[in-house]
Amino acid sequence: MKNAEKPFIKTVERHFLDRKGNNPHATTEFSWLLSGITLATKIIASQIQRAGLLEIMGEAGRVNVQGEEVQKLDEIANDTLVRCLGYRGNVGLLVSEEDEEPHVIQDAPESGKYTVLFDPLDGSSNINANVNIGTIFSILQRDPKCDASDVMARVLQPGYKQVAAGYVIYGASTVLAYTAGYGVHMFTLDPYIGAFVLAQENVMMPTEGKIYSVNEANSRKFPIGYQKYLDWAKTDDAGYSSRYIGSLVADFHRTLIRGGVFFYPQTKKSPEGKLRLLYEANPLAFMAEQAGGAASDGTQRILDKQPHAMHERTPLIIGSKNEVEKVLSFL
Ligand code: AHG
Ligand code: MN
Ligand code: MN
């Protein structure tokens, strides 16, 4: 095969630009924004690979807006993302799970076009146990009709308005999965060339899978419908198995690949659910639907929810279409 015909590696940015024809956002400026995310997550991956050696395990000695002990790696991941995205030129606002207020990068109408929301490090409780953790991101564009100074209007948009969304899972291999509304595509980080290289296009979630993923310790505090579902799933003829990693990104990634359903309902401790709408449920719901799956809060489609606060939480049922519907049928 002549060199020219050899399949050249396809990076995230190149793959995204190839959509020029059918995606109005497939511009070099958006691709430049994506490269801010790929650069940041490559830096985070390199930190995680060496966490035990760099004295960056453990707590940072402060509590974040969620009231959770911040891990050093949470802080490193957050700073890295803010720095890499901060000068991308077309980013107007950054919203992070770790910061109470949005970072206003610039609010000139044209240049501050995109809002990037992220959970810099998901599954923080698993960092010291060397269990998969991840970064989740969601990208909104500013509604031209809305006033640049109305920061909240630029942030509190329903999930169906997302321009793109995705996650990076740090594990045996580091994988980036994203969607821009034209399917879900996966890239594996090749450490030798330092690039995320296309591994699989148009990933489809199996329409069913006999796996449920939930923190069973909370099950007595779930609304009764969830308890009835779990009783049914444990019967011989239902034949389900249970898998729970405790990192949303890892539980979702497995569900995307193997099918099944993940749910984190409301409990007494978290009456609105634990997971955050803007930078956990919305991006993964966009990914799930693009892969043929579904995501609900138990009463409505996640992507239809009108957010009222930046860090608001939501119950989440996400996974294979038939499996989500099965859970909903018990509620
Ligand atoms: P984060 O580390 O970003 O705060 O997210 C942790 C979340 C999510 O990753 C996971 O699904 C959930 O917490 C696990 O919660 P429990 O430990 O209560 O099961
Ligand atoms: Mn999280
Ligand atoms: Mn987090």
Coordinates of C-alpha atoms and ligand atoms in Angstrom, one line a residue:
M1 CA 0.0 0.0 0.0
K2 CA 1.5 3.4 -1.0
N3 CA 2.1 5.7 1.9
A4 CA -0.6 8.1 0.8
E5 CA -3.3 5.4 1.1
K6 CA -2.2 4.1 4.5
P7 CA -5.0 5.0 7.0
F8 CA -3.5 8.0 8.7
I9 CA -4.3 8.3 12.4
K10 CA -7.5 10.3 13.0
T11 CA -7.5 12.5 16.1
V12 CA -10.6 13.9 17.8
E13 CA -10.1 17.3 16.3
R14 CA -9.6 15.9 12.7
H15 CA -12.6 13.6 13.2
F16 CA -14.7 16.5 14.3
L17 CA -13.7 18.7 11.4
D18 CA -14.6 15.9 8.9
R19 CA -18.1 16.6 9.9
K20 CA -17.8 20.0 8.2
G21 CA -20.6 19.1 5.8
N22 CA -23.4 18.4 8.3
N23 CA -22.5 20.1 11.5
P24 CA -22.6 23.9 11.6
H25 CA -20.2 23.8 14.6
A26 CA -17.6 21.8 12.7
T27 CA -15.3 24.8 12.4
T28 CA -11.6 25.1 13.2
E29 CA -12.5 27.4 16.1
F30 CA -14.6 24.7 17.7
S31 CA -12.0 22.1 16.9
W32 CA -9.5 24.4 18.7
L33 CA -11.8 24.4 21.7
L34 CA -11.9 20.5 21.6
S35 CA -8.1 20.5 21.5
G36 CA -8.3 22.5 24.8
I37 CA -10.2 19.5 26.3
T38 CA -7.9 16.9 24.8
L39 CA -4.7 18.7 26.0
A40 CA -6.1 19.1 29.5
T41 CA -7.2 15.5 29.8
K42 CA -3.8 14.3 28.5
I43 CA -2.1 16.3 31.3
I44 CA -4.6 14.9 33.8
A45 CA -4.0 11.4 32.6
S46 CA -0.2 11.8 33.0
Q47 CA -0.8 13.1 36.6
I48 CA -3.0 10.2 37.4
Q49 CA -0.6 7.7 36.0
R50 CA 2.1 9.0 38.5
A51 CA -0.3 10.0 41.3
G52 CA 1.3 7.6 43.9
L53 CA 4.8 9.0 43.0
L54 CA 3.9 12.7 43.0
E55 CA 2.5 13.0 46.5
I56 CA -0.8 14.1 45.0
M57 CA -3.0 11.5 46.5
G58 CA -5.3 12.3 49.3
E59 CA -7.2 15.4 50.4
A60 CA -6.4 18.9 49.5
G61 CA -7.6 20.0 53.0
R62 CA -10.6 22.0 51.8
V63 CA -14.3 21.4 51.1
N64 CA -15.9 22.3 47.8
V65 CA -19.3 23.9 47.0
Q66 CA -20.8 20.4 47.1
G67 CA -19.7 20.1 50.7
E68 CA -17.3 17.3 49.7
E69 CA -13.7 16.9 50.8
V70 CA -11.6 18.0 47.7
Q71 CA -8.9 15.6 46.6
K72 CA -5.6 17.0 45.4
L73 CA -6.2 15.5 42.0
D74 CA -9.7 17.2 41.9
E75 CA -7.9 20.5 42.2
I76 CA -5.2 19.6 39.7
A77 CA -7.7 18.5 37.2
N78 CA -9.8 21.6 37.7
D79 CA -6.9 24.0 37.4
T80 CA -5.7 22.2 34.3
L81 CA -9.0 22.4 32.5
V82 CA -9.5 26.1 33.4
R83 CA -6.0 26.9 32.2
C84 CA -6.3 24.9 28.9
L85 CA -9.7 26.2 28.1
G86 CA -9.3 29.7 29.4
Y87 CA -7.4 31.0 26.4
R88 CA -9.1 29.1 23.6
G89 CA -10.5 32.3 22.3
N90 CA -14.1 31.2 21.7
V91 CA -14.8 30.1 25.3
G92 CA -17.0 32.7 27.1
L93 CA -17.8 30.8 30.3
L94 CA -16.5 27.8 32.2
V95 CA -18.6 26.0 34.8
S96 CA -17.0 23.5 37.1
E97 CA -18.3 21.1 39.8
E98 CA -15.4 22.4 41.9
D99 CA -16.2 26.1 41.7
E100 CA -19.3 27.9 43.1
E101 CA -19.4 30.6 40.4
P102 CA -18.7 30.3 36.6
H103 CA -15.4 31.6 35.3
V104 CA -16.2 34.5 33.0
I105 CA -13.4 34.2 30.4
Q106 CA -14.8 36.9 28.1
D107 CA -18.2 38.1 27.2
A108 CA -17.8 39.8 23.9
P109 CA -20.7 38.5 21.8
E110 CA -18.8 36.7 19.1
S111 CA -15.7 35.5 20.9
G112 CA -17.4 34.3 24.0
K113 CA -19.6 32.0 22.0
Y114 CA -19.2 28.7 23.9
T115 CA -19.9 27.7 27.5
V116 CA -18.0 24.6 28.7
L117 CA -19.2 22.8 31.8
F118 CA -17.3 20.0 33.4
D119 CA -16.8 17.6 36.2
P120 CA -13.0 17.7 36.3
L121 CA -12.6 14.5 38.1
D122 CA -15.5 12.1 38.6
G123 CA -15.3 9.2 41.0
S124 CA -12.8 11.1 43.3
S125 CA -13.5 8.6 46.2
N126 CA -11.8 6.0 44.0
I127 CA -8.6 7.9 43.3
N128 CA -6.6 6.3 46.2
A129 CA -7.9 2.8 45.2
N130 CA -6.5 3.1 41.7
V131 CA -10.0 2.5 40.3
N132 CA -11.1 4.1 37.1
I133 CA -12.0 7.8 37.3
G134 CA -13.0 10.3 34.6
T135 CA -13.6 13.8 33.4
I136 CA -17.1 14.7 32.0
F137 CA -17.7 17.7 29.8
S138 CA -20.7 19.5 28.2
I139 CA -20.6 22.3 25.6
L140 CA -23.4 24.9 25.2
Q141 CA -23.4 27.9 22.8
R142 CA -24.6 31.3 23.8
D143 CA -28.1 32.1 22.6
P144 CA -27.5 35.2 20.4
K145 CA -30.7 36.6 21.7
C146 CA -29.5 36.5 25.3
D147 CA -27.6 39.3 26.9
A148 CA -23.9 38.5 27.4
S149 CA -24.1 39.9 31.0
D150 CA -26.9 37.5 31.8
V151 CA -24.4 34.7 32.8
M152 CA -27.0 32.4 34.3
A153 CA -29.1 32.5 31.1
R154 CA -26.0 31.3 29.3
V155 CA -25.5 28.5 31.7
L156 CA -29.0 27.3 32.7
Q157 CA -30.0 25.7 29.4
P158 CA -31.8 22.4 29.0
G159 CA -29.6 19.4 27.9
Y160 CA -31.2 19.1 24.5
K161 CA -29.3 22.4 23.6
Q162 CA -25.9 20.9 24.1
V163 CA -23.6 21.4 21.1
A164 CA -21.3 18.5 22.2
A165 CA -20.6 16.4 25.2
G166 CA -18.4 13.6 26.3
Y167 CA -16.0 12.1 28.8
V168 CA -12.5 10.8 29.3
I169 CA -12.1 7.6 31.4
Y170 CA -8.6 7.1 32.9
G171 CA -7.9 3.5 33.4
A172 CA -5.9 0.6 31.9
S173 CA -6.2 2.8 28.7
T174 CA -7.3 6.4 28.6
V175 CA -10.4 6.6 26.3
L176 CA -12.2 9.8 25.1
A177 CA -15.8 9.4 24.0
Y178 CA -17.8 12.3 22.5
T179 CA -20.8 13.2 20.6
A180 CA -21.6 16.4 18.6
G181 CA -25.1 15.2 17.8
Y182 CA -23.9 12.9 15.0
G183 CA -23.3 9.6 16.9
V184 CA -20.9 8.6 19.6
H185 CA -17.2 8.1 18.7
M186 CA -14.3 6.7 20.8
F187 CA -10.6 7.6 20.8
T188 CA -7.8 5.8 22.7
L189 CA -4.8 7.9 24.0
D190 CA -1.7 6.6 22.3
P191 CA 1.0 7.6 24.9
Y192 CA 3.8 7.2 22.3
I193 CA 2.4 9.9 20.1
G194 CA 0.5 11.7 22.8
A195 CA -2.7 11.8 20.8
F196 CA -6.2 10.5 21.1
V197 CA -6.6 8.2 18.1
L198 CA -10.0 7.1 16.6
A199 CA -10.8 3.6 17.9
Q200 CA -14.5 3.2 17.2
E201 CA -17.1 5.3 15.3
N202 CA -20.9 5.4 15.8
V203 CA -20.9 3.3 19.0
M204 CA -24.3 1.9 19.7
M205 CA -25.5 0.8 23.2
P206 CA -27.1 -2.6 23.2
T207 CA -30.9 -2.2 23.5
E208 CA -30.9 -4.4 26.5
G209 CA -28.5 -5.9 29.0
K210 CA -29.2 -7.9 32.2
I211 CA -27.0 -5.7 34.3
Y212 CA -28.2 -3.2 36.9
S213 CA -25.8 -0.7 38.5
V214 CA -26.8 0.9 41.7
N215 CA -25.5 1.5 45.2
E216 CA -27.5 -1.2 46.9
A217 CA -26.6 0.2 50.4
N218 CA -29.1 3.0 49.7
S219 CA -31.9 0.7 48.4
R220 CA -34.1 0.8 51.6
K221 CA -34.2 4.6 51.2
F222 CA -35.2 4.5 47.5
P223 CA -38.8 5.3 46.5
I224 CA -40.7 2.0 46.7
G225 CA -40.9 1.6 42.9
Y226 CA -37.1 1.2 42.7
Q227 CA -37.2 -1.4 45.5
K228 CA -39.8 -3.4 43.6
Y229 CA -37.6 -3.2 40.5
L230 CA -34.7 -4.6 42.4
D231 CA -36.8 -7.4 44.0
W232 CA -37.9 -8.3 40.4
A233 CA -34.4 -8.1 38.9
K234 CA -33.1 -10.5 41.6
T235 CA -35.7 -13.3 40.7
D236 CA -34.3 -16.3 38.9
D237 CA -36.3 -15.7 35.7
A238 CA -35.2 -12.1 35.5
G239 CA -31.6 -13.3 35.8
Y240 CA -29.8 -9.9 36.3
S241 CA -26.3 -9.4 37.6
S242 CA -25.1 -6.3 39.5
R243 CA -22.1 -4.2 38.7
Y244 CA -21.2 -1.0 40.6
I245 CA -17.9 0.7 40.4
G246 CA -18.8 3.9 42.2
S247 CA -17.4 6.2 39.4
L248 CA -20.2 7.4 37.2
V249 CA -18.0 7.6 34.2
A250 CA -16.8 4.0 34.6
D251 CA -20.3 2.7 35.3
F252 CA -21.6 4.6 32.3
H253 CA -18.8 3.5 30.0
R254 CA -19.5 -0.2 30.8
T255 CA -23.2 0.4 30.2
L256 CA -22.5 2.0 26.9
I257 CA -20.4 -1.0 25.8
R258 CA -22.2 -3.9 27.4
G259 CA -25.7 -2.6 27.9
G260 CA -27.7 -2.5 31.2
V261 CA -29.0 0.3 33.4
F262 CA -27.4 2.6 35.9
F263 CA -29.5 4.5 38.4
Y264 CA -28.9 6.8 41.3
P265 CA -32.4 7.7 42.7
Q266 CA -33.3 10.3 45.3
T267 CA -32.6 9.1 48.9
K268 CA -33.3 10.7 52.3
K269 CA -29.7 12.0 52.3
S270 CA -30.0 13.3 48.8
P271 CA -33.7 14.2 48.2
E272 CA -32.9 15.5 44.7
G273 CA -30.5 12.6 43.9
K274 CA -26.7 12.9 44.2
L275 CA -25.6 13.5 40.6
R276 CA -25.5 17.0 39.1
L277 CA -27.7 17.8 36.2
L278 CA -25.5 20.2 34.2
Y279 CA -22.1 18.4 34.1
E280 CA -22.9 14.8 34.9
A281 CA -26.5 13.8 33.9
N282 CA -26.9 16.1 30.8
P283 CA -23.6 15.2 29.0
L284 CA -24.1 11.4 29.6
A285 CA -27.8 11.6 28.7
F286 CA -26.8 13.2 25.3
M287 CA -24.2 10.4 24.8
A288 CA -26.8 7.7 25.8
E289 CA -29.4 9.0 23.4
Q290 CA -26.9 9.4 20.6
A291 CA -26.0 5.7 21.1
G292 CA -29.6 4.6 21.0
G293 CA -30.1 4.5 24.8
A294 CA -32.2 6.6 27.2
A295 CA -31.9 8.8 30.3
S296 CA -34.7 9.8 32.7
D297 CA -35.0 11.4 36.1
G298 CA -37.9 9.0 36.9
T299 CA -40.6 11.4 35.6
Q300 CA -39.1 13.1 32.5
R301 CA -36.3 12.9 29.9
I302 CA -33.1 14.3 31.4
L303 CA -32.4 16.4 28.3
D304 CA -35.8 18.2 28.7
K305 CA -35.2 19.4 32.2
Q306 CA -35.0 23.2 32.6
P307 CA -32.1 23.8 35.1
H308 CA -32.7 26.4 37.8
A309 CA -29.3 26.3 39.5
M310 CA -25.8 25.6 38.4
H311 CA -25.1 22.8 40.8
E312 CA -28.6 21.3 41.0
R313 CA -28.8 17.6 41.4
T314 CA -31.2 15.1 39.7
P315 CA -32.2 11.5 40.1
L316 CA -30.7 9.6 37.1
I317 CA -31.7 6.4 35.3
I318 CA -29.6 5.9 32.3
G319 CA -28.7 3.0 29.9
S320 CA -30.2 0.6 27.4
K321 CA -33.6 1.8 26.1
N322 CA -35.5 -1.3 27.2
E323 CA -33.7 -1.4 30.5
V324 CA -34.5 2.2 31.4
E325 CA -38.1 1.6 30.4
K326 CA -38.2 -1.6 32.6
V327 CA -37.1 0.5 35.6
L328 CA -39.7 3.3 34.8
S329 CA -42.4 0.6 34.5
F330 CA -42.0 0.0 38.3
L331 CA -42.0 3.7 39.4
Ligands
AHG1 P1 -17.6 13.1 42.0 O1 -16.4 12.3 42.4 O2 -17.4 13.9 40.8 O3 -18.1 13.8 43.2 O4 -18.7 12.0 41.6 C1 -18.9 10.9 42.4 C2 -20.3 10.4 42.0 C3 -20.3 9.5 40.8 O5 -19.0 9.4 40.2 C4 -20.7 8.1 41.4 O6 -21.6 7.5 40.5 C5 -21.3 8.5 42.7 O7 -20.7 9.6 43.2 C6 -21.1 7.4 43.7 O8 -21.9 7.8 44.8 P2 -22.0 6.7 46.1 O9 -20.6 6.6 46.6 O10 -22.9 7.4 47.0 O11 -22.5 5.5 45.5
MN2 MN -18.9 13.3 39.4
MN3 MN -16.0 15.4 40.5

